[in-house]
């Protein structure tokens, strides 16, 4: 277990201070990149609870983000209910969906890829459902009105700086929450289940209950990311909100950064977003269509080949932490 | 920790028509050490799995201190006071030795520091204290066996089920484990039921032996009685064929 020593604490304090003043130091482009980093760090942290801690592979997390986003955006769009209230509905919807997916999967002991297939199936048929549900605007999408220069915190309307601070808060809160969870009985029970569910049950771990808690907590946090996402981008389409690609991109930061580690999702998000931006720039220079994706894919391949446990465990060892 | 009385009555288990265990009944008094022996495939581990809640018996009951525990989930059986080891060791491989035992201790001590403290004490007793920060997967087989016992004990059971914890140990290591279990039993009154092929350990530990073959109980008695029992000799040495 990573111990949070005074040295690490100091490093974290400096990092947090820098993040707090970042909007004053960075231009519009820099801030938008940092927003992406924090978004992927946050949503990766949420997914990591299920896979990294409890060992349950979900490849359908777009379901929870999509439900969160659609519920909050729909309530605002149709009834003018702001996202601070709407997020509760979004979270409730995601938790309900997660409870169904989790119960079906865990009660009937679907493991590994079979469970993963179930998560994909739920995201897919929710996508098809939303494509045909008039309340969501169907496949034509749902658009939130954009008012330039207006900052309305109550309705989460405003510029990038507002969204930056919201996602920063979420990322920090998720980090602290995961740390607390990991250092609790529930967290240790998750690790035991990840390592060997049958042995865990023999030492008194209520396996089904712990797995259900993992999937619902993970879904609730992911739904908040969805709410943030919907209000940041101001548009939602079933085709993208519940897409397989969306689910996959949620998983990348923790996998690259280090599954089951607290710092992994953040480190992974920095590396992935950084590489993404560099390859976009290189692609623009070279003017070869699709070259960005090729570079990006190769980079992921190289990282996973040489650091299969992720970048963070290796980095932590080099920094002498742990 | 005090011991509980284990009672098996008319216990049977069929796996899709394959009869693994048939009408097995015996009692282990509180604080006693009993052994369950028999050839490979006799149904010993199936009996353990029915006690531990992994299998629901097709017929019959398991009760602990008079309370029926058969049919309960394994974690509920653990709540009731049954600790078990696995024949093929199943440590939480990626976690440290200390974490492995701490997870067992969390069962009765919800706070992590308390559980860790209790786990440290158990590791000390089992001679694993100096390896507590090693990952469990790096342990040698004898140490993994000890880790199984440590993790089960951390749940503070009233009945400890040991499934071949001596297998693969050298004779001197067997003696160390025997001495530990005997001392544990004397100090705490913990009831122990062991499946064992290492007769040296069975003879040294068990006051009473139950023999199963082809899923049925064929004999029970003191170790001395068992070694003279004709049915047992037949099973182990083979019946004389009449040509």
Coordinates of C-alpha atoms in Angstrom, one line a residue:
Chain A
X1 CA 0.0 0.0 0.0
X2 CA 1.3 3.4 -0.8
X3 CA 1.9 5.3 2.4
X4 CA 1.3 9.0 2.3
X5 CA 4.5 10.2 3.9
X6 CA 5.2 13.9 4.7
X7 CA 7.3 14.1 1.5
X8 CA 4.4 12.9 -0.6
X9 CA 2.0 15.2 1.3
X10 CA 4.3 18.1 0.5
X11 CA 4.4 17.2 -3.2
X12 CA 0.7 16.9 -3.3
X13 CA 0.2 20.3 -1.6
X14 CA 2.5 22.0 -4.1
X15 CA 0.7 20.2 -7.0
X16 CA -2.7 21.3 -5.6
X17 CA -1.5 24.9 -5.2
X18 CA -0.3 25.0 -8.8
X19 CA -3.6 23.5 -10.0
X20 CA -5.5 26.1 -8.0
X21 CA -3.7 29.1 -9.6
X22 CA -3.4 27.4 -13.0
X23 CA -6.2 29.4 -14.7
X24 CA -4.3 32.6 -14.0
X25 CA -1.1 31.3 -15.5
X26 CA -2.4 29.4 -18.5
X27 CA -3.9 30.6 -21.7
X28 CA -7.1 29.3 -23.1
X29 CA -5.5 26.4 -24.8
X30 CA -3.4 25.3 -21.8
X31 CA -6.5 25.5 -19.6
X32 CA -8.6 23.3 -22.0
X33 CA -5.8 20.7 -22.0
X34 CA -5.7 20.7 -18.2
X35 CA -9.5 20.4 -18.1
X36 CA -9.2 17.2 -20.2
X37 CA -6.5 15.9 -17.9
X38 CA -8.6 16.4 -14.8
X39 CA -11.7 14.9 -16.5
X40 CA -9.9 11.7 -17.4
X41 CA -8.2 11.6 -14.0
X42 CA -11.5 11.9 -12.3
X43 CA -13.5 9.5 -14.4
X44 CA -10.5 7.0 -14.4
X45 CA -10.5 7.2 -10.6
X46 CA -14.2 6.3 -10.6
X47 CA -13.7 3.3 -13.0
X48 CA -10.6 2.2 -11.0
X49 CA -12.8 1.5 -8.0
X50 CA -14.4 -1.3 -9.9
X51 CA -11.5 -2.7 -11.9
X52 CA -8.5 -1.6 -9.9
X53 CA -9.8 -2.2 -6.5
X54 CA -12.5 -4.9 -6.8
X55 CA -11.2 -6.5 -10.0
X56 CA -14.5 -6.3 -12.0
X57 CA -14.0 -5.3 -15.6
X58 CA -16.5 -2.8 -16.9
X59 CA -16.4 -1.8 -20.5
X60 CA -19.7 0.0 -20.4
X61 CA -19.0 2.9 -18.1
X62 CA -20.3 5.3 -20.8
X63 CA -23.7 4.0 -19.6
X64 CA -23.3 5.8 -16.2
X65 CA -21.8 8.9 -17.6
X66 CA -24.5 9.1 -20.3
X67 CA -27.3 8.6 -17.9
X68 CA -25.9 11.2 -15.5
X69 CA -25.5 13.7 -18.3
X70 CA -28.8 13.1 -20.0
X71 CA -30.8 13.2 -16.8
X72 CA -29.3 16.5 -15.6
X73 CA -29.3 18.1 -19.0
X74 CA -32.8 17.0 -19.7
X75 CA -34.1 18.4 -16.5
X76 CA -32.5 21.7 -17.2
X77 CA -33.5 21.7 -20.9
X78 CA -37.2 20.8 -20.3
X79 CA -37.9 22.2 -16.9
X80 CA -35.1 24.7 -16.1
X81 CA -34.0 22.6 -13.1
X82 CA -30.3 23.3 -12.5
X83 CA -27.6 20.6 -12.5
X84 CA -26.9 20.9 -8.8
X85 CA -30.3 19.4 -8.3
X86 CA -30.4 17.5 -11.5
X87 CA -27.2 15.7 -10.6
X88 CA -29.0 13.8 -7.9
X89 CA -31.4 12.4 -10.4
X90 CA -28.5 11.6 -12.8
X91 CA -26.6 9.8 -10.0
X92 CA -29.8 8.0 -8.9
X93 CA -30.4 6.8 -12.5
X94 CA -26.8 5.6 -12.9
X95 CA -26.8 3.8 -9.5
X96 CA -30.1 2.1 -10.4
X97 CA -28.6 1.0 -13.8
X98 CA -25.4 -0.2 -12.0
X99 CA -27.4 -2.1 -9.5
X100 CA -29.2 -4.0 -12.3
X101 CA -26.0 -4.7 -14.2
X102 CA -24.1 -5.6 -11.0
X103 CA -26.9 -7.8 -9.6
X104 CA -27.3 -9.7 -12.9
X105 CA -23.6 -10.1 -13.3
X106 CA -22.6 -10.9 -9.7
X107 CA -25.6 -12.9 -8.5
X108 CA -25.1 -15.3 -11.4
X109 CA -21.4 -15.3 -11.1
X110 CA -20.5 -13.8 -14.4
X111 CA -16.8 -13.2 -14.3
X112 CA -14.1 -11.5 -16.3
X113 CA -14.9 -11.0 -20.0
X114 CA -18.5 -12.4 -19.6
X115 CA -19.2 -9.7 -17.1
X116 CA -17.6 -7.1 -19.3
X117 CA -19.8 -8.2 -22.2
X118 CA -22.9 -7.6 -20.0
X119 CA -21.7 -4.1 -19.3
X120 CA -21.2 -3.4 -23.0
X121 CA -24.7 -4.8 -23.7
X122 CA -26.4 -2.5 -21.2
X123 CA -24.6 0.6 -22.6
X124 CA -25.5 -0.5 -26.2
X125 CA -29.2 -1.0 -25.6
X126 CA -29.5 2.1 -23.5
X127 CA -28.0 3.9 -26.5
X128 CA -30.6 2.4 -28.8
X129 CA -33.3 3.3 -26.3
X130 CA -32.2 6.9 -26.1
X131 CA -32.0 7.1 -29.9
X132 CA -35.8 6.6 -29.8
X133 CA -36.9 8.5 -26.8
X134 CA -38.4 11.9 -27.7
X135 CA -37.5 13.4 -24.3
X136 CA -33.8 13.1 -25.1
X137 CA -34.2 14.6 -28.6
X138 CA -33.6 11.2 -30.0
X139 CA -30.6 10.7 -32.4
X140 CA -30.8 14.4 -33.3
X141 CA -29.3 15.2 -29.9
X142 CA -30.0 17.6 -27.0
X143 CA -28.5 21.0 -27.0
X144 CA -28.1 23.4 -24.1
X145 CA -28.3 27.1 -24.8
X146 CA -24.9 28.8 -24.8
X147 CA -24.8 32.3 -23.5
X148 CA -21.4 34.0 -24.0
X149 CA -20.0 36.0 -21.1
X150 CA -22.6 34.8 -18.6
X151 CA -21.5 33.2 -15.5
X152 CA -24.3 31.5 -13.6
X153 CA -22.9 29.1 -11.1
X154 CA -26.3 28.0 -9.9
X155 CA -27.0 26.5 -13.3
X156 CA -23.4 25.6 -14.2
X157 CA -23.4 28.1 -17.1
X158 CA -20.1 29.9 -17.7
X159 CA -16.7 29.8 -19.3
X160 CA -13.8 27.3 -19.0
X161 CA -12.6 28.6 -15.7
X162 CA -15.8 27.7 -14.0
X163 CA -15.7 24.1 -15.4
X164 CA -12.0 23.9 -14.6
X165 CA -12.7 24.5 -10.9
X166 CA -15.6 22.1 -10.8
X167 CA -13.7 19.3 -12.4
X168 CA -10.7 20.1 -10.2
X169 CA -12.9 19.8 -7.1
X170 CA -14.3 16.5 -8.4
X171 CA -10.9 15.1 -9.1
X172 CA -9.5 16.0 -5.7
X173 CA -12.6 14.8 -3.9
X174 CA -12.5 11.5 -5.8
X175 CA -8.9 11.0 -4.9
X176 CA -9.6 11.7 -1.2
X177 CA -12.6 9.4 -1.3
X178 CA -10.7 6.6 -2.9
X179 CA -7.9 6.9 -0.4
X180 CA -10.4 6.7 2.5
X181 CA -12.1 3.7 0.9
X182 CA -8.9 1.9 0.3
X183 CA -7.9 2.4 3.9
X184 CA -11.2 1.0 5.2
X185 CA -12.6 -2.5 5.7
X186 CA -14.6 -2.2 2.5
X187 CA -11.4 -1.3 0.5
X188 CA -9.5 -4.2 1.8
X189 CA -12.4 -6.5 1.1
X190 CA -12.4 -5.3 -2.5
X191 CA -8.7 -6.1 -2.8
X192 CA -9.4 -9.6 -1.3
X193 CA -12.2 -10.1 -3.9
X194 CA -9.9 -9.0 -6.7
X195 CA -7.2 -11.4 -5.6
X196 CA -9.5 -14.4 -4.9
X197 CA -13.2 -14.1 -4.3
X198 CA -13.7 -17.7 -2.9
X199 CA -10.9 -17.3 -0.4
X200 CA -12.3 -13.9 0.5
X201 CA -15.7 -15.4 1.2
X202 CA -14.1 -18.0 3.4
X203 CA -12.7 -15.3 5.7
X204 CA -16.1 -13.7 6.0
X205 CA -16.1 -11.2 3.1
X206 CA -19.7 -10.7 1.9
X207 CA -18.7 -10.8 -1.7
X208 CA -21.9 -9.9 -3.4
X209 CA -22.5 -6.9 -1.2
X210 CA -19.0 -5.6 -1.6
X211 CA -19.1 -6.0 -5.4
X212 CA -22.5 -4.2 -5.5
X213 CA -21.0 -1.3 -3.5
X214 CA -18.1 -1.1 -5.9
X215 CA -20.3 -0.9 -9.0
X216 CA -22.7 1.5 -7.5
X217 CA -20.1 3.9 -6.0
X218 CA -18.2 3.8 -9.3
X219 CA -21.3 4.5 -11.3
X220 CA -22.4 7.4 -9.0
X221 CA -19.0 9.1 -9.4
X222 CA -19.0 8.4 -13.2
X223 CA -22.5 9.9 -13.5
X224 CA -21.2 13.2 -12.0
X225 CA -18.5 13.2 -14.7
X226 CA -21.4 12.8 -17.2
X227 CA -23.2 15.8 -15.7
X228 CA -20.1 17.9 -15.9
X229 CA -19.4 16.8 -19.5
X230 CA -23.0 17.6 -20.7
X231 CA -22.8 21.1 -19.3
X232 CA -19.3 21.7 -20.5
X233 CA -19.9 20.7 -24.1
X234 CA -23.6 21.7 -24.2
X235 CA -24.6 18.9 -26.4
X236 CA -25.5 15.2 -26.1
X237 CA -26.0 12.5 -28.6
X238 CA -26.8 8.9 -27.8
X239 CA -24.4 8.0 -30.5
X240 CA -21.5 9.4 -28.6
X241 CA -22.7 9.5 -25.0
X242 CA -23.2 5.8 -24.8
X243 CA -20.5 4.8 -27.4
X244 CA -18.1 2.0 -26.9
X245 CA -15.3 4.4 -27.6
X246 CA -16.5 6.6 -24.6
X247 CA -16.4 3.5 -22.4
X248 CA -12.9 2.6 -23.6
X249 CA -11.5 6.1 -23.1
X250 CA -12.6 6.0 -19.5
X251 CA -10.5 2.9 -18.9
X252 CA -7.3 4.2 -20.5
X253 CA -5.9 6.5 -17.8
X254 CA -6.0 4.0 -15.0
X255 CA -4.7 1.2 -17.2
X256 CA -1.8 3.3 -18.5
X257 CA -1.2 5.0 -15.1
X258 CA -1.5 1.9 -12.9
X259 CA -4.5 -0.2 -12.1
X260 CA -5.6 -0.2 -8.5
X261 CA -3.3 2.7 -7.5
X262 CA -4.5 6.1 -6.3
X263 CA -2.1 8.1 -8.4
X264 CA -2.4 5.9 -11.5
X265 CA -5.5 7.6 -13.0
X266 CA -4.0 11.1 -12.7
X267 CA -0.6 10.0 -14.0
X268 CA -2.2 8.2 -16.9
X269 CA -4.4 11.1 -17.7
X270 CA -1.4 13.5 -17.9
X271 CA 0.5 11.1 -20.2
X272 CA -2.5 10.3 -22.4
X273 CA -3.7 13.8 -22.8
X274 CA -0.2 15.1 -23.3
X275 CA 0.5 12.5 -26.0
X276 CA -2.8 13.2 -27.6
X277 CA -2.0 16.9 -27.9
X278 CA 1.5 16.3 -29.2
X279 CA 0.3 13.9 -31.8
X280 CA -2.4 16.2 -32.9
X281 CA 0.2 18.9 -33.4
X282 CA 2.5 16.5 -35.3
X283 CA -0.4 15.3 -37.4
X284 CA -1.3 18.9 -38.4
X285 CA 2.3 19.5 -39.3
X286 CA 2.6 16.3 -41.4
X287 CA -0.8 16.8 -42.9
X288 CA -1.4 13.1 -43.1
X289 CA -5.0 12.2 -42.2
X290 CA -5.3 9.8 -39.3
X291 CA -1.6 9.8 -38.4
X292 CA -2.5 11.1 -34.9
X293 CA -4.4 7.9 -34.2
X294 CA -1.6 5.7 -35.5
X295 CA 0.9 7.4 -33.2
X296 CA -1.4 7.4 -30.3
X297 CA -2.1 3.6 -30.7
X298 CA 1.6 2.9 -31.0
X299 CA 2.4 4.9 -27.9
X300 CA -0.2 3.0 -25.9
X301 CA 1.2 -0.3 -27.2
X302 CA 4.7 0.6 -26.2
X303 CA 3.6 1.8 -22.7
X304 CA 1.6 -1.4 -22.0
X305 CA 4.4 -3.6 -23.4
X306 CA 7.1 -2.0 -21.2
X307 CA 5.1 -1.0 -18.2
X308 CA 2.3 -3.6 -17.9
X309 CA 1.6 -2.6 -14.3
X310 CA 1.3 1.0 -15.4
X311 CA 3.5 4.1 -15.2
X312 CA 2.9 5.0 -11.6
X313 CA 4.3 1.9 -9.8
X314 CA 7.5 2.3 -11.8
X315 CA 7.6 6.1 -11.3
X316 CA 6.9 5.7 -7.6
X317 CA 9.8 3.3 -7.3
X318 CA 12.1 5.7 -9.1
X319 CA 11.0 8.6 -6.8
X320 CA 11.6 6.4 -3.8
X321 CA 7.9 6.5 -2.7
X322 CA 6.3 3.4 -1.3
Chain B
X1 CA -11.6 -18.1 21.3
X2 CA -13.3 -21.2 22.6
X3 CA -14.2 -24.3 20.8
X4 CA -17.6 -25.2 19.4
X5 CA -19.1 -28.6 18.9
X6 CA -19.5 -29.8 15.3
X7 CA -22.2 -32.2 14.4
X8 CA -22.7 -33.8 10.9
X9 CA -25.9 -35.8 10.5
X10 CA -26.9 -37.9 7.4
X11 CA -24.8 -35.6 5.2
X12 CA -25.0 -36.4 1.4
X13 CA -23.9 -34.6 -1.7
X14 CA -24.7 -35.5 -5.3
X15 CA -23.1 -33.7 -8.2
X16 CA -25.6 -34.2 -11.0
X17 CA -26.3 -37.8 -10.1
X18 CA -22.7 -38.5 -9.1
X19 CA -22.8 -39.4 -5.5
X20 CA -19.8 -37.8 -3.8
X21 CA -20.8 -38.2 -0.2
X22 CA -23.4 -40.5 1.2
X23 CA -25.0 -40.4 4.6
X24 CA -22.0 -39.3 6.6
X25 CA -22.5 -38.5 10.3
X26 CA -20.0 -37.8 13.1
X27 CA -19.5 -35.4 15.9
X28 CA -16.5 -33.4 17.0
X29 CA -16.9 -32.4 20.6
X30 CA -16.0 -28.8 21.6
X31 CA -12.2 -28.4 22.1
X32 CA -11.4 -31.7 20.4
X33 CA -9.0 -32.4 17.6
X34 CA -10.4 -34.9 15.1
X35 CA -9.0 -36.1 11.8
X36 CA -10.8 -37.1 8.6
X37 CA -8.9 -39.5 6.5
X38 CA -9.5 -41.6 3.4
X39 CA -8.1 -42.3 0.0
X40 CA -8.0 -39.6 -2.7
X41 CA -11.5 -39.0 -4.1
X42 CA -13.2 -40.3 -1.0
X43 CA -15.2 -37.1 -0.5
X44 CA -13.2 -35.5 2.3
X45 CA -12.9 -32.1 0.7
X46 CA -16.6 -32.3 -0.3
X47 CA -17.5 -32.8 3.3
X48 CA -15.3 -29.8 4.2
X49 CA -17.0 -27.7 1.6
X50 CA -20.4 -28.6 3.0
X51 CA -19.3 -27.6 6.4
X52 CA -17.8 -24.3 5.1
X53 CA -20.9 -23.4 3.1
X54 CA -19.3 -23.8 -0.4
X55 CA -21.7 -26.7 -1.2
X56 CA -25.2 -27.0 0.0
X57 CA -25.8 -30.6 1.1
X58 CA -28.2 -32.7 -1.0
X59 CA -29.4 -34.2 2.3
X60 CA -28.5 -34.0 6.0
X61 CA -27.3 -31.2 8.2
X62 CA -24.2 -29.6 9.6
X63 CA -24.6 -27.9 13.0
X64 CA -22.3 -25.9 15.2
X65 CA -23.1 -25.9 18.9
X66 CA -26.6 -27.1 17.9
X67 CA -27.2 -24.4 15.4
X68 CA -27.8 -25.5 11.8
X69 CA -25.1 -23.9 9.5
X70 CA -25.6 -26.0 6.4
X71 CA -27.1 -24.0 3.6
X72 CA -25.5 -20.7 4.8
X73 CA -23.2 -18.8 2.5
X74 CA -19.5 -19.2 3.2
X75 CA -19.2 -15.7 4.7
X76 CA -22.1 -16.5 7.1
X77 CA -20.5 -19.8 8.1
X78 CA -17.4 -17.8 8.9
X79 CA -19.6 -15.4 11.0
X80 CA -20.9 -18.5 12.8
X81 CA -17.3 -19.3 13.8
X82 CA -15.8 -21.6 11.2
X83 CA -12.4 -20.9 9.8
X84 CA -11.0 -23.0 6.9
X85 CA -7.9 -23.5 4.8
X86 CA -7.8 -24.6 1.2
X87 CA -6.1 -27.8 0.1
X88 CA -4.6 -26.0 -2.8
X89 CA -3.5 -22.8 -1.1
X90 CA -5.3 -19.6 -2.1
X91 CA -3.4 -16.7 -0.7
X92 CA -4.3 -13.1 -1.9
X93 CA -1.3 -13.3 -4.1
X94 CA -0.7 -9.7 -4.9
X95 CA -1.0 -8.5 -1.3
X96 CA 1.6 -8.7 1.4
X97 CA 1.6 -11.5 4.0
X98 CA 0.4 -9.0 6.6
X99 CA -2.4 -7.7 4.4
X100 CA -3.6 -11.3 3.8
X101 CA -4.0 -11.9 7.5
X102 CA -5.3 -8.4 8.2
X103 CA -8.2 -9.1 5.8
X104 CA -9.0 -12.2 7.9
X105 CA -8.8 -10.1 11.1
X106 CA -11.1 -7.4 9.7
X107 CA -13.9 -9.9 10.1
X108 CA -14.2 -9.3 13.8
X109 CA -12.4 -6.0 14.0
X110 CA -13.8 -3.5 11.5
X111 CA -11.0 -0.9 12.1
X112 CA -7.9 -1.4 10.0
X113 CA -5.3 -0.5 12.7
X114 CA -6.9 -3.0 15.2
X115 CA -7.1 -5.7 12.5
X116 CA -3.5 -5.1 11.5
X117 CA -2.4 -5.3 15.2
X118 CA -4.2 -8.6 15.6
X119 CA -2.7 -9.9 12.4
X120 CA 0.8 -9.0 13.6
X121 CA 0.3 -11.1 16.7
X122 CA -0.8 -14.1 14.7
X123 CA 2.1 -13.9 12.3
X124 CA 4.4 -13.7 15.3
X125 CA 2.9 -17.0 16.6
X126 CA 3.2 -18.7 13.3
X127 CA 6.8 -17.6 12.7
X128 CA 5.9 -15.5 9.7
X129 CA 6.6 -12.1 11.3
X130 CA 9.8 -11.5 9.4
X131 CA 8.1 -12.1 6.1
X132 CA 5.1 -9.9 6.8
X133 CA 5.9 -7.3 4.1
X134 CA 6.7 -9.8 1.4
X135 CA 4.0 -10.4 -1.3
X136 CA 2.2 -13.6 -0.5
X137 CA 3.1 -15.0 -4.0
X138 CA 6.8 -14.9 -3.1
X139 CA 6.4 -17.3 -0.2
X140 CA 7.6 -20.9 -0.3
X141 CA 4.9 -23.7 -0.1
X142 CA 5.4 -24.4 3.6
X143 CA 5.1 -20.7 4.3
X144 CA 2.0 -20.5 2.2
X145 CA 0.5 -23.3 4.2
X146 CA 1.2 -21.4 7.4
X147 CA -0.3 -18.3 5.8
X148 CA -3.5 -20.2 5.1
X149 CA -3.7 -21.2 8.8
X150 CA -2.8 -17.6 10.0
X151 CA -5.5 -16.1 7.8
X152 CA -8.1 -18.6 9.0
X153 CA -7.2 -18.0 12.6
X154 CA -7.4 -14.3 12.2
X155 CA -11.2 -14.6 11.8
X156 CA -11.2 -16.0 15.4
X157 CA -13.0 -19.2 14.6
X158 CA -14.5 -21.7 17.1
X159 CA -13.9 -24.5 14.7
X160 CA -10.8 -24.7 12.4
X161 CA -11.0 -26.8 9.3
X162 CA -7.5 -27.7 8.0
X163 CA -7.4 -29.3 4.6
X164 CA -4.0 -31.0 4.2
X165 CA -1.9 -28.3 5.7
X166 CA 1.0 -30.8 6.3
X167 CA 1.1 -31.9 2.6
X168 CA 4.4 -30.9 1.1
X169 CA 6.1 -30.1 4.4
X170 CA 9.3 -31.8 5.5
X171 CA 9.1 -34.0 8.6
X172 CA 10.7 -31.3 10.8
X173 CA 8.2 -28.7 9.5
X174 CA 5.3 -31.1 10.2
X175 CA 6.5 -31.4 13.8
X176 CA 6.6 -27.6 14.1
X177 CA 3.0 -27.3 12.7
X178 CA 1.8 -30.1 14.9
X179 CA 3.3 -28.5 18.0
X180 CA 1.7 -25.2 17.0
X181 CA -1.7 -26.7 16.6
X182 CA -1.5 -28.7 19.8
X183 CA -0.5 -25.6 21.7
X184 CA -3.2 -23.5 20.1
X185 CA -5.8 -26.1 21.0
X186 CA -4.6 -26.4 24.5
X187 CA -4.5 -22.7 25.1
X188 CA -7.7 -21.7 23.4
X189 CA -9.9 -24.8 23.4
X190 CA -10.4 -24.3 19.6
X191 CA -12.0 -27.3 18.0
X192 CA -10.0 -28.6 15.0
X193 CA -11.0 -31.0 12.2
X194 CA -8.2 -31.9 9.9
X195 CA -8.1 -33.7 6.6
X196 CA -4.7 -35.2 6.4
X197 CA -2.6 -37.8 4.6
X198 CA 0.5 -37.3 6.7
X199 CA -0.2 -40.1 9.3
X200 CA 2.6 -38.8 11.4
X201 CA 0.6 -35.7 12.0
X202 CA -2.7 -37.5 12.4
X203 CA -1.3 -39.8 15.1
X204 CA 0.3 -37.0 16.9
X205 CA -2.7 -34.7 16.9
X206 CA -6.0 -36.4 16.6
X207 CA -7.8 -38.1 19.5
X208 CA -10.3 -39.5 17.1
X209 CA -10.2 -40.4 13.5
X210 CA -13.1 -40.7 11.0
X211 CA -12.3 -42.7 7.8
X212 CA -14.3 -42.2 4.6
X213 CA -14.1 -44.2 1.4
X214 CA -16.2 -43.8 -1.8
X215 CA -18.2 -41.1 0.0
X216 CA -19.2 -43.2 2.9
X217 CA -17.9 -43.4 6.5
X218 CA -16.4 -46.8 6.9
X219 CA -14.9 -46.5 10.4
X220 CA -14.2 -44.2 13.3
X221 CA -12.2 -44.5 16.5
X222 CA -8.9 -43.7 18.1
X223 CA -5.9 -43.7 15.9
X224 CA -4.8 -47.0 17.4
X225 CA -8.2 -48.6 16.7
X226 CA -8.3 -47.3 13.2
X227 CA -4.9 -48.8 12.3
X228 CA -6.2 -52.2 13.2
X229 CA -9.7 -51.8 11.6
X230 CA -10.2 -54.4 8.9
X231 CA -12.2 -52.1 6.5
X232 CA -9.5 -49.4 6.8
X233 CA -6.8 -51.9 6.1
X234 CA -8.7 -53.1 3.1
X235 CA -9.1 -49.6 1.7
X236 CA -5.5 -48.6 2.2
X237 CA -3.8 -51.9 1.5
X238 CA -6.3 -53.4 -0.9
X239 CA -8.5 -56.4 -0.4
X240 CA -7.1 -59.8 -1.0
X241 CA -8.4 -61.0 -4.3
X242 CA -9.8 -64.5 -4.4
X243 CA -8.5 -66.0 -7.6

